[in-house]
Short mmCIF file of C-alpha atoms and ligand atoms in Angstrom, two decimals:
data_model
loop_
_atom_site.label_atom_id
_atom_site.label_comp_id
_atom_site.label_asym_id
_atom_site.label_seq_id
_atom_site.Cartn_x
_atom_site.Cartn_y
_atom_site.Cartn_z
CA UNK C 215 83.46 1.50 -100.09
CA UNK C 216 82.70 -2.05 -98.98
CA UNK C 217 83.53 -2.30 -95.56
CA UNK C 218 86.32 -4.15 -93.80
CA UNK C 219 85.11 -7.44 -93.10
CA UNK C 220 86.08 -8.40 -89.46
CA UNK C 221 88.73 -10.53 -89.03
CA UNK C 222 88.09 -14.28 -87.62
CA UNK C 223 88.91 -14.09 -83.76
CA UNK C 224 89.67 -17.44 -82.15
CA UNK C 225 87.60 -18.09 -78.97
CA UNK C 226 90.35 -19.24 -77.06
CA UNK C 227 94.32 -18.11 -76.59
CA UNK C 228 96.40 -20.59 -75.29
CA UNK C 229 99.52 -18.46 -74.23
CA UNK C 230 103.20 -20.08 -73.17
CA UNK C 231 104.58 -17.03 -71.53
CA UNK C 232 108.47 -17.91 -72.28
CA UNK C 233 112.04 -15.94 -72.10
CA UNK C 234 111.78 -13.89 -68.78
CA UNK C 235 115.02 -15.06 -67.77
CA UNK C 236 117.16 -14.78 -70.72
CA UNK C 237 115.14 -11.29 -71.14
CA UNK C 238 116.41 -10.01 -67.62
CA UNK C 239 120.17 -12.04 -68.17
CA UNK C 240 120.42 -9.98 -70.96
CA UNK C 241 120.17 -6.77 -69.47
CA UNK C 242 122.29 -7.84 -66.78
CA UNK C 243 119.49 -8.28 -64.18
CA UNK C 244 118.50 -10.99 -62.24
CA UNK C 245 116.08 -13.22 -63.67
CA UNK C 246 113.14 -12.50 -60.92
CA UNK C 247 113.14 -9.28 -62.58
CA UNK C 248 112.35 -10.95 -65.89
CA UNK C 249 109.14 -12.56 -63.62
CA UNK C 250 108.34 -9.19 -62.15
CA UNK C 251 107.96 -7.91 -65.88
CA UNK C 252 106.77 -10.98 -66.64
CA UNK C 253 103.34 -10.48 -64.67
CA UNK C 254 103.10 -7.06 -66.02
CA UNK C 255 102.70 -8.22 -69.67
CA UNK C 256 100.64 -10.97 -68.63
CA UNK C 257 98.50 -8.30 -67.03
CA UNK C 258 98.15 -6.21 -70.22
CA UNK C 259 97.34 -9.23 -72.22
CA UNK C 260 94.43 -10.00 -69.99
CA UNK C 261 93.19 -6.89 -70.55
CA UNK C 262 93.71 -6.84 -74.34
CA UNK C 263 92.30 -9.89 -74.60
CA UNK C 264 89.01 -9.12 -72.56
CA UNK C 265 88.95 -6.11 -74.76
CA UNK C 266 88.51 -7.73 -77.86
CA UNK C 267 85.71 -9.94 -76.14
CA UNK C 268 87.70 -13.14 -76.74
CA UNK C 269 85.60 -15.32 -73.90
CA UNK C 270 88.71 -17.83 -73.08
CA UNK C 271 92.73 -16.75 -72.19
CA UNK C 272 94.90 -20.06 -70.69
CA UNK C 273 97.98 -18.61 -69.44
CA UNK C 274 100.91 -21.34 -69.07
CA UNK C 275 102.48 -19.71 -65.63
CA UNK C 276 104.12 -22.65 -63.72
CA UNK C 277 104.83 -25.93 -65.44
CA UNK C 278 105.27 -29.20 -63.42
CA UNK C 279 109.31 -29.39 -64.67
CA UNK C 280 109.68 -26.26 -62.95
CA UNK C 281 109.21 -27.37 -59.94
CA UNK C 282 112.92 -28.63 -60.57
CA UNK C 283 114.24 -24.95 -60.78
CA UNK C 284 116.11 -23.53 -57.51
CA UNK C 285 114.07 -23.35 -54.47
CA UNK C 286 115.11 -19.24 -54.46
CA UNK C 287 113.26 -19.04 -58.27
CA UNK C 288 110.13 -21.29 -57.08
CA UNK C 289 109.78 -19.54 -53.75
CA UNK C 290 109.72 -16.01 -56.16
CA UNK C 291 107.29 -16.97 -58.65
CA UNK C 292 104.90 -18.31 -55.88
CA UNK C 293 105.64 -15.28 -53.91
CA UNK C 294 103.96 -13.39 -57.58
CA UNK C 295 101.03 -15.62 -57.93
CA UNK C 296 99.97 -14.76 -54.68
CA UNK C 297 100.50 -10.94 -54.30
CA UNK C 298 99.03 -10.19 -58.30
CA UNK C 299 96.06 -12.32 -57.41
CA UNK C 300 95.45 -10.74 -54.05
CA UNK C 301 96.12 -7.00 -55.67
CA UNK C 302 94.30 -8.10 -58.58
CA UNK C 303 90.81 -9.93 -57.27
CA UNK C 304 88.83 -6.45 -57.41
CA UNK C 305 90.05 -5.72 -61.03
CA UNK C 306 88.94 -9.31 -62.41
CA UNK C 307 85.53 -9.13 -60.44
CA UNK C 308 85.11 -5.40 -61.86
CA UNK C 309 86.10 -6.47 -65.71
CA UNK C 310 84.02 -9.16 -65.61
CA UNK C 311 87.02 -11.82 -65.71
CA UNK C 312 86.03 -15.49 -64.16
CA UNK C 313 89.16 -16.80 -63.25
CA UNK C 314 90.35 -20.38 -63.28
CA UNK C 315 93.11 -22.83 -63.00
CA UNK C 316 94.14 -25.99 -64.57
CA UNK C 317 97.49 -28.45 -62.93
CA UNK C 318 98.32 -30.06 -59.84
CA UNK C 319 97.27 -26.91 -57.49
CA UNK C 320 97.20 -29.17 -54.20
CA UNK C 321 100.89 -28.90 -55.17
CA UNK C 322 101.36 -25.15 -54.69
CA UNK C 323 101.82 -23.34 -51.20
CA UNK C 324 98.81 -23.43 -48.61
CA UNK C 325 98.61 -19.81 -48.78
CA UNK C 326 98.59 -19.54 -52.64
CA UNK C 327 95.57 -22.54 -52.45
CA UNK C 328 93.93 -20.22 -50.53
CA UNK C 329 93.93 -16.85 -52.19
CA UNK C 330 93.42 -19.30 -55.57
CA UNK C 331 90.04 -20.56 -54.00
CA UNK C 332 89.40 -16.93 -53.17
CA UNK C 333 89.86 -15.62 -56.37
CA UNK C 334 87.64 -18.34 -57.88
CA UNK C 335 85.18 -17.41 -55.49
CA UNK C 336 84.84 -14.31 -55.72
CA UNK C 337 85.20 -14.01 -59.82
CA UNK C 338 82.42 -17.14 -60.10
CA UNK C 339 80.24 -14.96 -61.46
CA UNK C 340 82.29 -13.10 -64.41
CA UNK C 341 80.55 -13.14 -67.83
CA UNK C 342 83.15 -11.66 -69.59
CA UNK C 343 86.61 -13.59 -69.93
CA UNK C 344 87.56 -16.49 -68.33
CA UNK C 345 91.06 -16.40 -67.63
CA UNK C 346 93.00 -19.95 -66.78
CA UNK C 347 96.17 -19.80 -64.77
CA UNK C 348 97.89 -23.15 -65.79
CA UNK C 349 99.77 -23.96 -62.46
CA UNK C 350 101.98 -26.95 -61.90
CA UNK C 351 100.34 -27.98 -65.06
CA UNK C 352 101.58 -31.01 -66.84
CA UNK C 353 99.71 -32.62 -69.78
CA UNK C 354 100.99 -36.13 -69.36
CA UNK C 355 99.93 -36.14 -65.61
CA UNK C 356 96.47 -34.43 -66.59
CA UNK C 357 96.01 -37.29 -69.09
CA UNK C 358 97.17 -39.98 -66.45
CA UNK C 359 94.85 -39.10 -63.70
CA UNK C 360 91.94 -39.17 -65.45
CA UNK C 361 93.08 -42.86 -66.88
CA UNK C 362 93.84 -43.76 -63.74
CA UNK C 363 90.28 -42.40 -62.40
CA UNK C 364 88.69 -44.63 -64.93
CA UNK C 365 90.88 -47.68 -63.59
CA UNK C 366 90.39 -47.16 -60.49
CA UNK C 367 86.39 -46.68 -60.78
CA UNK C 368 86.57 -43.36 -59.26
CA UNK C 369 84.31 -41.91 -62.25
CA UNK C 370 80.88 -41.80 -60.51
CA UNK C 371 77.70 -43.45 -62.29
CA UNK C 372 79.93 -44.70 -64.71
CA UNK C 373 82.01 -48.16 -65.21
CA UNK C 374 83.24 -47.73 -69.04
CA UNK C 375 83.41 -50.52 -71.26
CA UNK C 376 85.17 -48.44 -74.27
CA UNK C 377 86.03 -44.53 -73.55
CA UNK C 378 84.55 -41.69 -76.25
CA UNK C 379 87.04 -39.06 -76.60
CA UNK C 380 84.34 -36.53 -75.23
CA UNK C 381 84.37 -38.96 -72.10
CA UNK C 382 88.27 -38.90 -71.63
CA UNK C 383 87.94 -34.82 -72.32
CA UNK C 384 85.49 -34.80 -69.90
CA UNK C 385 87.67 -36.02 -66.63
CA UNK C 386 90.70 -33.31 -67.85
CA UNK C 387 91.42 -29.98 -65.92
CA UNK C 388 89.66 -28.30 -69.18
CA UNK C 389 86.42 -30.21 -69.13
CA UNK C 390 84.63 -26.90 -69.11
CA UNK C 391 86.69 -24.75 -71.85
CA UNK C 392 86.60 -25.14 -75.66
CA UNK C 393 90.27 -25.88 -76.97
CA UNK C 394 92.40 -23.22 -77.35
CA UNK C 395 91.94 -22.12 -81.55
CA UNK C 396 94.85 -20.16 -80.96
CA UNK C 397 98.90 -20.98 -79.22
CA UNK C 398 101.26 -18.58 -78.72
CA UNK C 399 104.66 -19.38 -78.01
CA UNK C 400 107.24 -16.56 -77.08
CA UNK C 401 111.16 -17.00 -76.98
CA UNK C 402 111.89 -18.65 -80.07
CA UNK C 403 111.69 -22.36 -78.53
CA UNK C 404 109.27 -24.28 -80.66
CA UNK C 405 107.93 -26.92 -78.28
CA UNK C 406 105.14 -27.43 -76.51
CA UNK C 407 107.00 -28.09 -73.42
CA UNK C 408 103.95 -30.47 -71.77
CA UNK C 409 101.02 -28.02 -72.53
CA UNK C 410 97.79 -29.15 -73.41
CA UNK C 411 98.81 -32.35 -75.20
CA UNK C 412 95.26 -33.27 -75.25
CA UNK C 413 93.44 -29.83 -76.23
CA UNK C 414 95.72 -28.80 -79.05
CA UNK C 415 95.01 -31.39 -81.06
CA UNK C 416 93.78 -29.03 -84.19
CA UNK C 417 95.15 -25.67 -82.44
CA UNK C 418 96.73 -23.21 -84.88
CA UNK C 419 100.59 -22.79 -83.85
CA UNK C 420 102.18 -19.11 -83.73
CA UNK C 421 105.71 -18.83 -82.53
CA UNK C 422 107.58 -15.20 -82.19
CA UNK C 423 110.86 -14.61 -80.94
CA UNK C 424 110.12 -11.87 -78.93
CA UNK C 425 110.73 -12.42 -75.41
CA UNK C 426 107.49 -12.39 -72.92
CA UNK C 427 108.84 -9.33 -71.00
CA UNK C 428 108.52 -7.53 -74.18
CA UNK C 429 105.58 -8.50 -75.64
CA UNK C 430 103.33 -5.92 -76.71
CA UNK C 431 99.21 -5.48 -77.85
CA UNK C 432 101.08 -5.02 -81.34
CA UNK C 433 102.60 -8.44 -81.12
CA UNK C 434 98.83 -9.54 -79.69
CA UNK C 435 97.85 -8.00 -82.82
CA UNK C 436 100.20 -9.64 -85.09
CA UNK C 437 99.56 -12.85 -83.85
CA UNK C 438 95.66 -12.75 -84.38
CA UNK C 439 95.94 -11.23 -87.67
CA UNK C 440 98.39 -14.03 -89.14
CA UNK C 441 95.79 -16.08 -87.18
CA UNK C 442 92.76 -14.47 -89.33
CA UNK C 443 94.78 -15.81 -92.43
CA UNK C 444 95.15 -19.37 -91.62
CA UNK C 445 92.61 -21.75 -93.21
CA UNK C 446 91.37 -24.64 -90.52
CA UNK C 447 90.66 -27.39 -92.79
CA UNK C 448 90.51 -30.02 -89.70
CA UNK C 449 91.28 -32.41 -92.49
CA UNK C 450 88.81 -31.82 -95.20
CA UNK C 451 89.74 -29.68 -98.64
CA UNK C 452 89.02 -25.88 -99.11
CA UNK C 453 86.31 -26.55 -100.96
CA UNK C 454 84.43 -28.45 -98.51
CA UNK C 455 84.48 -25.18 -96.10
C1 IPE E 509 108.96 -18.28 -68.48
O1 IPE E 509 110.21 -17.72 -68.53
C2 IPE E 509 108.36 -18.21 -67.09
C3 IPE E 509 108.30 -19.51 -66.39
C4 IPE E 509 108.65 -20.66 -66.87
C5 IPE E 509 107.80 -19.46 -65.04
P1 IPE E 509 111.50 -18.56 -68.14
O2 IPE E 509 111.74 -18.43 -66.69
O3 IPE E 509 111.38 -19.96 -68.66
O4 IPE E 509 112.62 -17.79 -68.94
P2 IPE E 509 113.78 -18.43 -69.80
O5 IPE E 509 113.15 -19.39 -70.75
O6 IPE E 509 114.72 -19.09 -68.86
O7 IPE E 509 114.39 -17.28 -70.50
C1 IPE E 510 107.29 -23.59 -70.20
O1 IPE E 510 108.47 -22.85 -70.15
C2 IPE E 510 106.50 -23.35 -68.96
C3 IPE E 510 106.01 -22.00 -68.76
C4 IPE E 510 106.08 -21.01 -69.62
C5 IPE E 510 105.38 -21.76 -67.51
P1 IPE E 510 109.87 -23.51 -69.74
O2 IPE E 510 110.89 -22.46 -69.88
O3 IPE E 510 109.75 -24.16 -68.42
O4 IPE E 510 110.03 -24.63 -70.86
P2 IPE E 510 111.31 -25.49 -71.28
O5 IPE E 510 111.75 -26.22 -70.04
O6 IPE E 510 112.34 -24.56 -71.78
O7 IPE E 510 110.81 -26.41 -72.34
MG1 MG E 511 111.84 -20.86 -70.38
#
């Protein structure tokens, strides 16, 4: 029997981790117990995903719109961050994880700057997956700061002329990660919602209905496998591959 090739992995998941509120409204909860589950799944999926020896994860946790969400909802999704990545430094560092972040972090609470540089610290080292928390991300203001670096010749040794597009991806939040090969979008919206603008350029699109709080390693699984299927032409013909 000829074995079972193995399937393509991408290198990098890009994850939008949508639907915790409708999940929780619909089982007449409150929707910080849609977040609560929320981190849970996004737990198991970093495990999963440093299973299968993918070396890049970008989770999409707190968007720069939702910053405009009631003060109670912000104030519980900090309050989240901060206690899963104080509970869970010891797991990254012992899995190998190197965590990151990408957004606007001066934006966040003092206290969840500080257990972020922490948890950098501390997981500097990992040579397993890197996991990036995208946190008061927003891929319009990621793309104006570094144009407005450029203006305002704040982009040492350099005084450009005309800008390469490795120079412009170069002065984003993602200057050290590949593009994501794979996005996942939960909830049954199908937008991007400001994610990545830049980076997903030739990204391979998978949206499922399922709601995050109930996303599962078999959805993982589904995902990756449709994934396996899809030809990336990056705009040559099939026969050119
Ligand atoms: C995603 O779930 C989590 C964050 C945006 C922080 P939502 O909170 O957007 O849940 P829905 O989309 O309202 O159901
Ligand atoms: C996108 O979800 C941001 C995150 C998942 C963190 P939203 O729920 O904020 O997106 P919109 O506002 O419905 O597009
Ligand atoms: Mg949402």
């Amino acid at each position: 029997m000829t074995p079972c090739p193995m399937p393509t992995l991408p290198k990098h998941i890009a994850i939008i981790m949508d639907g915790n509120g409708r999940w929780a409204k619909a089982k007449g909860q409150p929707r910080l117990e849609g977040h609560r589950r929320g981190v849970e799944v996004a737990e198991e999926m970093i495990t999963a995903v440093n299973d299968l020896k993918i070396p890049f994860l970008t989770l999409y946790a707190f968007s720069d719109e939702n910053w405009n969400r009631p003060k109670e909802e912000v104030d519980t999704l900090m309050g989240l961050l901060e206690w899963f990545l104080k509970t869970r430094q010891e797991k990254m560092l012992k899995n190998g994880i190197r965590f990151r972040t990408i957004g606007d972090t001066q934006k966040l609470p003092e206290s969840v700057q500080r257990v972020i540089a922490e948890t950098m610290e501390v997981t500097a080292h990992g040579k397993a997956l890197t996991l990036i928390l995208a946190l008061s991300y927003g891929a319009r203001n990621e793309i104006m700061n570094a144009v407005n670096k450029i203006l305002s010749n704040q982009v040492p040794g350099t005084r450009y002329q005309v800008l390469r597009e490795n120079e412009l991806s170069d002065l984003l939040d993602t200057k050290d990660f590949p593009d994501p090969d794979l996005l996942i979008r939960t909830s049954g919206e199908y937008r991007l919602s400001n994610f990545l603008l830049w980076q997903l350029a030739y990204t391979e699109l998978y949206f499922t209905k399922t709601m995050w709080p109930e996303f599962s390693e078999a959805d993982l699984a589904k995902a990756l496998e449709e994934y396996s299927k899809r030809e990336r032409r990056f705009g040559k013909i099939s026969e050119q591959l």
